[in-house]
Amino acid sequence: MKKFVEEKKRQLKFKLAGPGHRLASDGAGSSSDDPNSASLNAALQRSEKQQSDQSKGSSSKQPKKIPTESSSAATTSLEEQGEKDPQQISNRIFFTCPELDDGVYPMKVWMEKARSYIQDKKTTDRVEAAILAIKTLNPENEVQFAMKVLQKYVANLINHPDEEKYKVIRLGNPNIQKLMSINGAVDFLLAIGFDYKNVSFDDENEHKEETYFVHITREDLDLNSVLGSLESVKGLSFVLDRNVKIFVPGAGGLDEEPDEFYEWTVYDMKKESKYRKNESERNKELRTRKMRGEPKIKPQAEYTFIRVRLPEGTILQATFATSEKLVDLREFLISKIPLDYNFVFVLLPAKNFEESEEYKSFLELDLYPSVTLMIKSCSEQES
């Protein structure tokens, strides 16, 4: 009996010791068996070490600060640092907007210009300015929601001018709470005659006060015209600029080009590492045939930097949305460089893209966040 109890204690102590690791990994490796994941984690650690060394080098030139209780905010975790990296990437992605000016800027700059433009528009037409804000400064799903709700409100005011219930909007309504979080929606309601009003009432011997939007009819405002404006006024359009660069080999060419194009940020590596780790864990699970057939959830990216190397060594670089297709790259390439032969795209070391694959998006083909492709003539491929 004594031996039995001791054995149980030993087993419990072993379980509480935590997960083990492979002897070859020196206890520092990933628990995943995927060698690609291990190499990615190693690259991530090297990148973290480089950032740490750089920060130490820069801080050594500055006087040391005495730590305080609030200094914990300065010790930002790697996860938080990674969240800042998408902003660095977005600063390399440019757009045009002919309605504002002829410049080419990152989206952050365009948003500042758009807000300034809308603010100026308010002095001449508050209704149009509000609609412009809704359709320019919000994601598409929020725009659709706002348009549906606001069109209904205006239509009710037109069709039921004498019914008080259509002139009052309770701010506690969940749909209204969602509407008020959308840029421009409250400005629109105020522009067409709604205004805040506190209403007091007694409910079960308890005095309460609630805020409503109450509509006051404006003689100088045609609601039918407002309803038409909700449909006709378009948001400002921002078009992705390809930011085309052509590099010619030789003196002053590729050798002098800073090749940040090929560098993944810590944020990119963390996303890919997390994706591979999840895939590795998922593959260890017992799953039904239906579960095994479920599509993989890939790390999302909106844009990708593509380089195409021509046979003579010239390189063309451009920016694409990941929703665009490989065939769009083909058409773009032909429009920029005269190619008098049929070709296929090749991803080294040995991936030749078939014609059917060219109708898949860059996201589906894993051609992001940056990639270099080569083109190979069909005659060269056949030989």
Short mmCIF file of C-alpha atoms in Angstrom, two decimals:
data_model
loop_
_atom_site.label_atom_id
_atom_site.label_comp_id
_atom_site.label_asym_id
_atom_site.label_seq_id
_atom_site.Cartn_x
_atom_site.Cartn_y
_atom_site.Cartn_z
CA MET A 1 0.00 0.00 0.00
CA LYS A 2 2.83 2.37 0.87
CA LYS A 3 4.48 1.74 -2.50
CA PHE A 4 1.17 2.36 -4.25
CA VAL A 5 0.75 5.78 -2.54
CA GLU A 6 4.35 6.76 -3.32
CA GLU A 7 3.88 5.81 -6.95
CA LYS A 8 0.74 7.94 -7.19
CA LYS A 9 2.59 10.91 -5.65
CA ARG A 10 5.42 10.49 -8.13
CA GLN A 11 3.01 10.44 -11.06
CA LEU A 12 1.23 13.55 -9.79
CA LYS A 13 4.54 15.37 -9.37
CA PHE A 14 5.52 14.39 -12.92
CA LYS A 15 2.26 15.78 -14.34
CA LEU A 16 2.65 19.06 -12.44
CA ALA A 17 6.15 19.52 -13.87
CA GLY A 18 4.63 20.79 -17.13
CA PRO A 19 5.03 19.72 -20.78
CA GLY A 20 8.34 18.25 -21.85
CA HIS A 21 10.44 18.98 -24.93
CA ARG A 22 12.64 17.18 -27.39
CA LEU A 23 16.20 16.60 -26.25
CA ALA A 24 17.50 17.97 -29.56
CA SER A 25 15.74 21.28 -29.03
CA ASP A 26 17.51 22.19 -25.74
CA GLY A 27 14.10 23.09 -24.35
CA ALA A 28 13.94 26.32 -26.38
CA GLY A 29 12.14 25.12 -29.46
CA SER A 30 8.49 25.15 -30.38
CA SER A 31 6.23 22.34 -29.31
CA SER A 32 5.19 21.99 -32.94
CA ASP A 33 6.73 19.21 -35.03
CA ASP A 34 6.62 21.33 -38.17
CA PRO A 35 10.19 22.20 -39.25
CA ASN A 36 8.93 25.25 -41.15
CA SER A 37 7.30 26.52 -37.99
CA ALA A 38 10.53 26.00 -36.07
CA SER A 39 12.54 27.94 -38.64
CA LEU A 40 9.96 30.73 -38.63
CA ASN A 41 10.10 30.93 -34.84
CA ALA A 42 13.90 31.09 -35.03
CA ALA A 43 13.67 33.98 -37.51
CA LEU A 44 11.20 35.70 -35.22
CA GLN A 45 13.57 35.35 -32.26
CA ARG A 46 16.46 36.77 -34.31
CA SER A 47 14.30 39.73 -35.34
CA GLU A 48 13.30 40.33 -31.71
CA LYS A 49 16.97 40.18 -30.65
CA GLN A 50 17.95 42.69 -33.37
CA GLN A 51 15.24 45.09 -32.22
CA SER A 52 16.37 44.64 -28.62
CA ASP A 53 20.03 45.28 -29.54
CA GLN A 54 19.10 48.39 -31.52
CA SER A 55 17.06 49.76 -28.64
CA LYS A 56 19.93 49.08 -26.23
CA GLY A 57 22.38 50.84 -28.56
CA SER A 58 20.20 53.91 -28.88
CA SER A 59 19.42 54.07 -25.18
CA SER A 60 23.10 53.84 -24.24
CA LYS A 61 23.63 57.30 -25.73
CA GLN A 62 20.92 58.81 -23.54
CA PRO A 63 20.95 59.47 -19.79
CA LYS A 64 19.41 56.68 -17.77
CA LYS A 65 15.97 57.29 -16.31
CA ILE A 66 15.00 56.29 -12.81
CA PRO A 67 12.19 53.72 -13.10
CA THR A 68 8.88 54.56 -11.45
CA GLU A 69 5.70 52.63 -10.84
CA SER A 70 4.26 53.97 -14.11
CA SER A 71 7.28 52.81 -16.11
CA SER A 72 5.61 49.42 -16.66
CA ALA A 73 3.70 51.04 -19.53
CA ALA A 74 7.00 51.57 -21.33
CA THR A 75 7.85 47.87 -21.26
CA THR A 76 5.59 47.13 -24.19
CA SER A 77 5.15 43.46 -24.94
CA LEU A 78 6.16 42.06 -28.29
CA GLU A 79 2.51 41.47 -29.12
CA GLU A 80 1.78 45.20 -28.68
CA GLN A 81 4.87 46.15 -30.70
CA GLY A 82 3.68 43.90 -33.49
CA GLU A 83 0.36 45.71 -33.65
CA LYS A 84 2.22 48.90 -34.63
CA ASP A 85 3.92 47.34 -37.60
CA PRO A 86 0.85 47.36 -39.90
CA GLN A 87 1.04 51.18 -39.78
CA GLN A 88 4.60 51.01 -41.11
CA ILE A 89 3.39 48.78 -43.93
CA SER A 90 0.43 51.07 -44.72
CA ASN A 91 2.83 54.00 -45.15
CA ARG A 92 4.30 52.14 -48.16
CA ILE A 93 0.87 51.70 -49.80
CA PHE A 94 -0.33 54.71 -51.80
CA PHE A 95 -3.66 55.87 -53.21
CA THR A 96 -5.03 58.55 -55.49
CA CYS A 97 -8.25 60.58 -55.07
CA PRO A 98 -9.05 62.86 -58.04
CA GLU A 99 -11.96 64.50 -56.14
CA LEU A 100 -9.52 66.01 -53.63
CA ASP A 101 -6.29 66.65 -55.54
CA ASP A 102 -3.77 65.11 -57.93
CA GLY A 103 -1.42 63.82 -55.23
CA VAL A 104 -0.42 60.27 -54.34
CA TYR A 105 -0.44 59.62 -50.57
CA PRO A 106 -0.89 56.87 -47.96
CA MET A 107 -4.48 56.38 -46.77
CA LYS A 108 -3.77 58.11 -43.46
CA VAL A 109 -3.01 61.36 -45.33
CA TRP A 110 -6.08 61.00 -47.53
CA MET A 111 -8.32 60.53 -44.46
CA GLU A 112 -7.06 63.82 -43.02
CA LYS A 113 -7.71 65.57 -46.33
CA ALA A 114 -11.18 64.00 -46.57
CA ARG A 115 -12.18 65.16 -43.08
CA SER A 116 -11.00 68.68 -43.87
CA TYR A 117 -12.95 68.66 -47.16
CA ILE A 118 -16.14 67.43 -45.43
CA GLN A 119 -15.77 70.04 -42.71
CA ASP A 120 -15.60 72.80 -45.34
CA LYS A 121 -18.62 71.27 -47.10
CA LYS A 122 -20.73 71.72 -43.96
CA THR A 123 -20.71 75.50 -44.45
CA THR A 124 -22.63 75.19 -47.73
CA ASP A 125 -24.63 71.92 -47.48
CA ARG A 126 -24.86 70.11 -44.13
CA VAL A 127 -26.94 67.24 -45.51
CA GLU A 128 -24.55 66.44 -48.36
CA ALA A 129 -21.55 66.79 -46.04
CA ALA A 130 -23.05 64.27 -43.61
CA ILE A 131 -23.82 61.77 -46.39
CA LEU A 132 -20.31 62.24 -47.75
CA ALA A 133 -18.88 61.50 -44.29
CA ILE A 134 -20.97 58.35 -43.92
CA LYS A 135 -19.94 56.95 -47.30
CA THR A 136 -16.26 57.96 -47.06
CA LEU A 137 -15.16 57.47 -43.45
CA ASN A 138 -16.76 54.11 -42.61
CA PRO A 139 -16.38 50.46 -43.66
CA GLU A 140 -18.81 49.24 -46.33
CA ASN A 141 -20.93 47.14 -43.93
CA GLU A 142 -21.52 50.19 -41.70
CA VAL A 143 -22.36 52.34 -44.73
CA GLN A 144 -25.01 49.83 -45.84
CA PHE A 145 -26.52 49.71 -42.34
CA ALA A 146 -26.62 53.51 -41.99
CA MET A 147 -28.19 54.02 -45.41
CA LYS A 148 -30.92 51.48 -44.71
CA VAL A 149 -31.88 53.01 -41.35
CA LEU A 150 -31.68 56.66 -42.45
CA GLN A 151 -33.67 56.06 -45.64
CA LYS A 152 -36.39 54.47 -43.51
CA TYR A 153 -36.48 57.44 -41.11
CA VAL A 154 -36.74 59.99 -43.93
CA ALA A 155 -39.37 57.93 -45.79
CA ASN A 156 -41.49 57.72 -42.61
CA LEU A 157 -41.33 61.50 -42.18
CA ILE A 158 -42.46 61.96 -45.80
CA ASN A 159 -45.25 59.35 -45.76
CA HIS A 160 -46.57 60.10 -42.23
CA PRO A 161 -46.09 63.84 -41.69
CA ASP A 162 -48.74 64.08 -38.94
CA GLU A 163 -47.87 61.01 -36.87
CA GLU A 164 -45.82 61.89 -33.82
CA LYS A 165 -44.32 58.40 -33.37
CA TYR A 166 -42.24 58.86 -36.54
CA LYS A 167 -40.86 62.15 -35.24
CA VAL A 168 -39.31 60.66 -32.10
CA ILE A 169 -36.25 58.41 -31.93
CA ARG A 170 -35.37 56.80 -28.61
CA LEU A 171 -31.60 56.89 -28.14
CA GLY A 172 -31.70 53.75 -26.01
CA ASN A 173 -32.70 51.71 -29.06
CA PRO A 174 -29.86 49.26 -29.94
CA ASN A 175 -30.04 50.14 -33.65
CA ILE A 176 -29.72 53.83 -32.78
CA GLN A 177 -26.73 53.13 -30.55
CA LYS A 178 -25.07 51.37 -33.47
CA LEU A 179 -26.07 54.18 -35.83
CA MET A 180 -24.60 56.87 -33.57
CA SER A 181 -21.18 55.17 -33.66
CA ILE A 182 -21.02 55.63 -37.45
CA ASN A 183 -19.20 58.73 -38.72
CA GLY A 184 -21.65 61.31 -40.12
CA ALA A 185 -24.91 59.61 -39.04
CA VAL A 186 -25.70 61.95 -36.12
CA ASP A 187 -24.73 64.98 -38.23
CA PHE A 188 -27.25 63.83 -40.84
CA LEU A 189 -30.11 63.55 -38.33
CA LEU A 190 -29.30 67.00 -36.93
CA ALA A 191 -29.11 68.43 -40.47
CA ILE A 192 -32.64 67.26 -41.40
CA GLY A 193 -34.31 68.67 -38.26
CA PHE A 194 -33.81 66.18 -35.44
CA ASP A 195 -32.48 67.50 -32.13
CA TYR A 196 -31.76 66.20 -28.64
CA LYS A 197 -34.58 66.51 -26.08
CA ASN A 198 -34.78 65.22 -22.51
CA VAL A 199 -38.19 63.79 -21.61
CA SER A 200 -39.28 63.27 -18.00
CA PHE A 201 -41.93 60.69 -17.06
CA ASP A 202 -43.14 58.56 -14.16
CA ASP A 203 -42.78 54.80 -14.41
CA GLU A 204 -44.21 52.65 -11.60
CA ASN A 205 -43.99 55.47 -9.05
CA GLU A 206 -40.43 56.20 -10.14
CA HIS A 207 -39.46 59.45 -11.86
CA LYS A 208 -37.27 58.88 -14.92
CA GLU A 209 -35.65 61.01 -17.57
CA GLU A 210 -34.62 59.80 -21.03
CA THR A 211 -33.01 61.49 -24.03
CA TYR A 212 -34.69 61.34 -27.43
CA PHE A 213 -34.12 62.67 -30.94
CA VAL A 214 -37.20 64.76 -31.76
CA HIS A 215 -37.88 66.02 -35.28
CA ILE A 216 -38.95 69.60 -35.88
CA THR A 217 -40.33 70.31 -39.36
CA ARG A 218 -38.19 72.69 -41.41
CA GLU A 219 -39.90 74.66 -44.15
CA ASP A 220 -36.61 75.31 -45.94
CA LEU A 221 -35.80 71.59 -46.30
CA ASP A 222 -37.31 69.29 -48.93
CA LEU A 223 -37.27 65.77 -47.48
CA ASN A 224 -37.89 64.22 -50.91
CA SER A 225 -34.69 65.88 -52.09
CA VAL A 226 -32.90 64.55 -48.98
CA LEU A 227 -34.10 61.03 -49.74
CA GLY A 228 -32.74 61.36 -53.26
CA SER A 229 -29.41 62.63 -51.96
CA LEU A 230 -29.00 59.54 -49.77
CA GLU A 231 -28.96 57.52 -52.98
CA SER A 232 -27.19 59.87 -55.36
CA VAL A 233 -24.36 61.35 -53.29
CA LYS A 234 -21.28 59.14 -53.57
CA GLY A 235 -18.40 58.85 -51.18
CA LEU A 236 -14.89 59.95 -52.10
CA SER A 237 -13.12 57.22 -54.07
CA PHE A 238 -9.58 56.16 -53.21
CA VAL A 239 -7.81 54.17 -55.91
CA LEU A 240 -4.81 51.99 -55.14
CA ASP A 241 -1.70 53.40 -56.79
CA ARG A 242 0.57 50.69 -58.23
CA ASN A 243 3.66 52.68 -57.21
CA VAL A 244 5.50 51.12 -60.14
CA LYS A 245 9.26 50.80 -60.00
CA ILE A 246 11.44 49.34 -62.74
CA PHE A 247 14.97 48.25 -61.85
CA VAL A 248 17.55 47.63 -64.56
CA PRO A 249 20.60 45.52 -63.67
CA GLY A 250 23.97 47.21 -63.82
CA ALA A 251 25.65 50.28 -62.35
CA GLY A 252 23.25 52.37 -60.31
CA GLY A 253 20.58 49.71 -60.68
CA LEU A 254 19.53 46.90 -58.39
CA ASP A 255 22.71 46.87 -56.29
CA GLU A 256 21.92 50.33 -54.89
CA GLU A 257 18.24 49.69 -54.22
CA PRO A 258 17.45 49.28 -50.48
CA ASP A 259 15.69 45.93 -50.46
CA GLU A 260 13.12 46.45 -47.68
CA PHE A 261 10.70 44.76 -50.05
CA TYR A 262 11.91 41.34 -48.96
CA GLU A 263 11.82 41.97 -45.21
CA TRP A 264 8.94 40.67 -43.16
CA THR A 265 8.07 42.70 -40.11
CA VAL A 266 7.75 41.10 -36.69
CA TYR A 267 4.00 41.45 -37.16
CA ASP A 268 4.09 39.39 -40.40
CA MET A 269 6.21 36.67 -38.82
CA LYS A 270 3.99 36.47 -35.73
CA LYS A 271 0.89 36.05 -37.89
CA GLU A 272 2.50 33.32 -39.97
CA SER A 273 3.95 31.59 -36.90
CA LYS A 274 0.57 31.61 -35.17
CA TYR A 275 -1.12 30.28 -38.31
CA ARG A 276 1.36 27.39 -38.66
CA LYS A 277 1.17 26.55 -34.96
CA ASN A 278 -2.63 26.42 -35.13
CA GLU A 279 -2.44 24.25 -38.23
CA SER A 280 -0.01 21.88 -36.50
CA GLU A 281 -2.28 21.57 -33.46
CA ARG A 282 -5.29 21.14 -35.71
CA ASN A 283 -3.62 18.30 -37.61
CA LYS A 284 -3.03 16.42 -34.34
CA GLU A 285 -6.73 16.39 -33.50
CA LEU A 286 -9.03 13.50 -34.32
CA ARG A 287 -11.41 14.92 -36.92
CA THR A 288 -14.22 13.63 -39.07
CA ARG A 289 -13.95 13.62 -42.84
CA LYS A 290 -16.20 16.69 -42.95
CA MET A 291 -13.96 18.55 -40.51
CA ARG A 292 -10.86 17.65 -42.51
CA GLY A 293 -12.49 19.17 -45.58
CA GLU A 294 -13.09 22.54 -43.93
CA PRO A 295 -11.18 25.42 -45.56
CA LYS A 296 -8.12 26.69 -43.73
CA ILE A 297 -8.32 30.12 -42.12
CA LYS A 298 -5.33 32.04 -43.43
CA PRO A 299 -3.79 35.21 -41.99
CA GLN A 300 -5.53 38.14 -43.66
CA ALA A 301 -3.74 40.86 -45.62
CA GLU A 302 -5.24 43.58 -47.81
CA TYR A 303 -2.26 44.38 -50.02
CA THR A 304 0.81 42.69 -51.40
CA PHE A 305 4.06 43.87 -52.98
CA ILE A 306 4.88 41.96 -56.17
CA ARG A 307 8.15 41.91 -58.09
CA VAL A 308 8.43 40.28 -61.50
CA ARG A 309 11.88 39.39 -62.81
CA LEU A 310 12.17 39.29 -66.60
CA PRO A 311 14.55 36.89 -68.42
CA GLU A 312 17.07 39.67 -69.17
CA GLY A 313 17.24 40.65 -65.48
CA THR A 314 14.95 43.70 -65.44
CA ILE A 315 12.62 43.80 -62.42
CA LEU A 316 9.21 45.45 -62.25
CA GLN A 317 7.71 46.14 -58.82
CA ALA A 318 4.11 47.14 -58.08
CA THR A 319 1.45 47.06 -55.35
CA PHE A 320 -1.72 44.98 -55.64
CA ALA A 321 -4.74 44.23 -53.48
CA THR A 322 -4.69 40.62 -52.30
CA SER A 323 -8.21 40.24 -53.71
CA GLU A 324 -6.85 40.83 -57.22
CA LYS A 325 -5.90 37.84 -59.35
CA LEU A 326 -2.71 36.64 -60.95
CA VAL A 327 -4.27 37.32 -64.36
CA ASP A 328 -4.48 41.00 -63.34
CA LEU A 329 -0.72 40.95 -62.86
CA ARG A 330 -0.32 39.46 -66.35
CA GLU A 331 -2.43 42.22 -67.93
CA PHE A 332 -0.61 44.89 -65.97
CA LEU A 333 2.79 43.51 -66.96
CA ILE A 334 1.89 43.42 -70.66
CA SER A 335 0.62 47.02 -70.47
CA LYS A 336 3.97 48.21 -69.07
CA ILE A 337 6.52 46.09 -70.93
CA PRO A 338 6.17 44.84 -74.53
CA LEU A 339 6.42 41.03 -74.39
CA ASP A 340 6.24 39.33 -77.78
CA TYR A 341 6.02 35.78 -76.42
CA ASN A 342 3.67 33.68 -74.31
CA PHE A 343 4.82 33.10 -70.75
CA VAL A 344 3.93 31.57 -67.41
CA PHE A 345 4.66 32.81 -63.91
CA VAL A 346 7.17 30.89 -61.83
CA LEU A 347 7.72 31.01 -58.08
CA LEU A 348 11.14 29.66 -57.18
CA PRO A 349 12.30 27.06 -56.54
CA ALA A 350 9.89 25.01 -58.66
CA LYS A 351 6.33 26.33 -58.72
CA ASN A 352 4.90 26.96 -62.20
CA PHE A 353 1.43 28.54 -62.13
CA GLU A 354 -1.05 26.88 -64.46
CA GLU A 355 -3.48 28.95 -66.52
CA SER A 356 -6.39 27.98 -64.24
CA GLU A 357 -4.46 29.21 -61.18
CA GLU A 358 -4.11 32.67 -62.71
CA TYR A 359 -7.80 33.24 -61.96
CA LYS A 360 -7.20 32.79 -58.23
CA SER A 361 -6.48 35.75 -55.95
CA PHE A 362 -3.07 36.54 -54.52
CA LEU A 363 -4.50 35.67 -51.10
CA GLU A 364 -5.60 32.22 -52.30
CA LEU A 365 -2.18 31.60 -53.85
CA ASP A 366 -0.31 32.76 -50.71
CA LEU A 367 1.42 35.51 -52.72
CA TYR A 368 1.66 38.05 -49.89
CA PRO A 369 2.80 40.21 -48.12
CA SER A 370 5.69 40.43 -50.62
CA VAL A 371 6.92 38.02 -53.26
CA THR A 372 9.17 37.81 -56.32
CA LEU A 373 7.98 35.95 -59.41
CA MET A 374 9.84 35.09 -62.59
CA ILE A 375 8.37 34.68 -66.04
CA LYS A 376 9.27 31.80 -68.29
CA SER A 377 8.40 31.58 -71.98
CA CYS A 378 6.11 28.68 -72.84
CA SER A 379 8.65 27.35 -75.38
CA GLU A 380 11.33 27.38 -72.65
CA GLN A 381 8.96 25.54 -70.30
CA GLU A 382 8.19 22.84 -72.88
CA SER A 383 11.88 22.26 -73.64
#
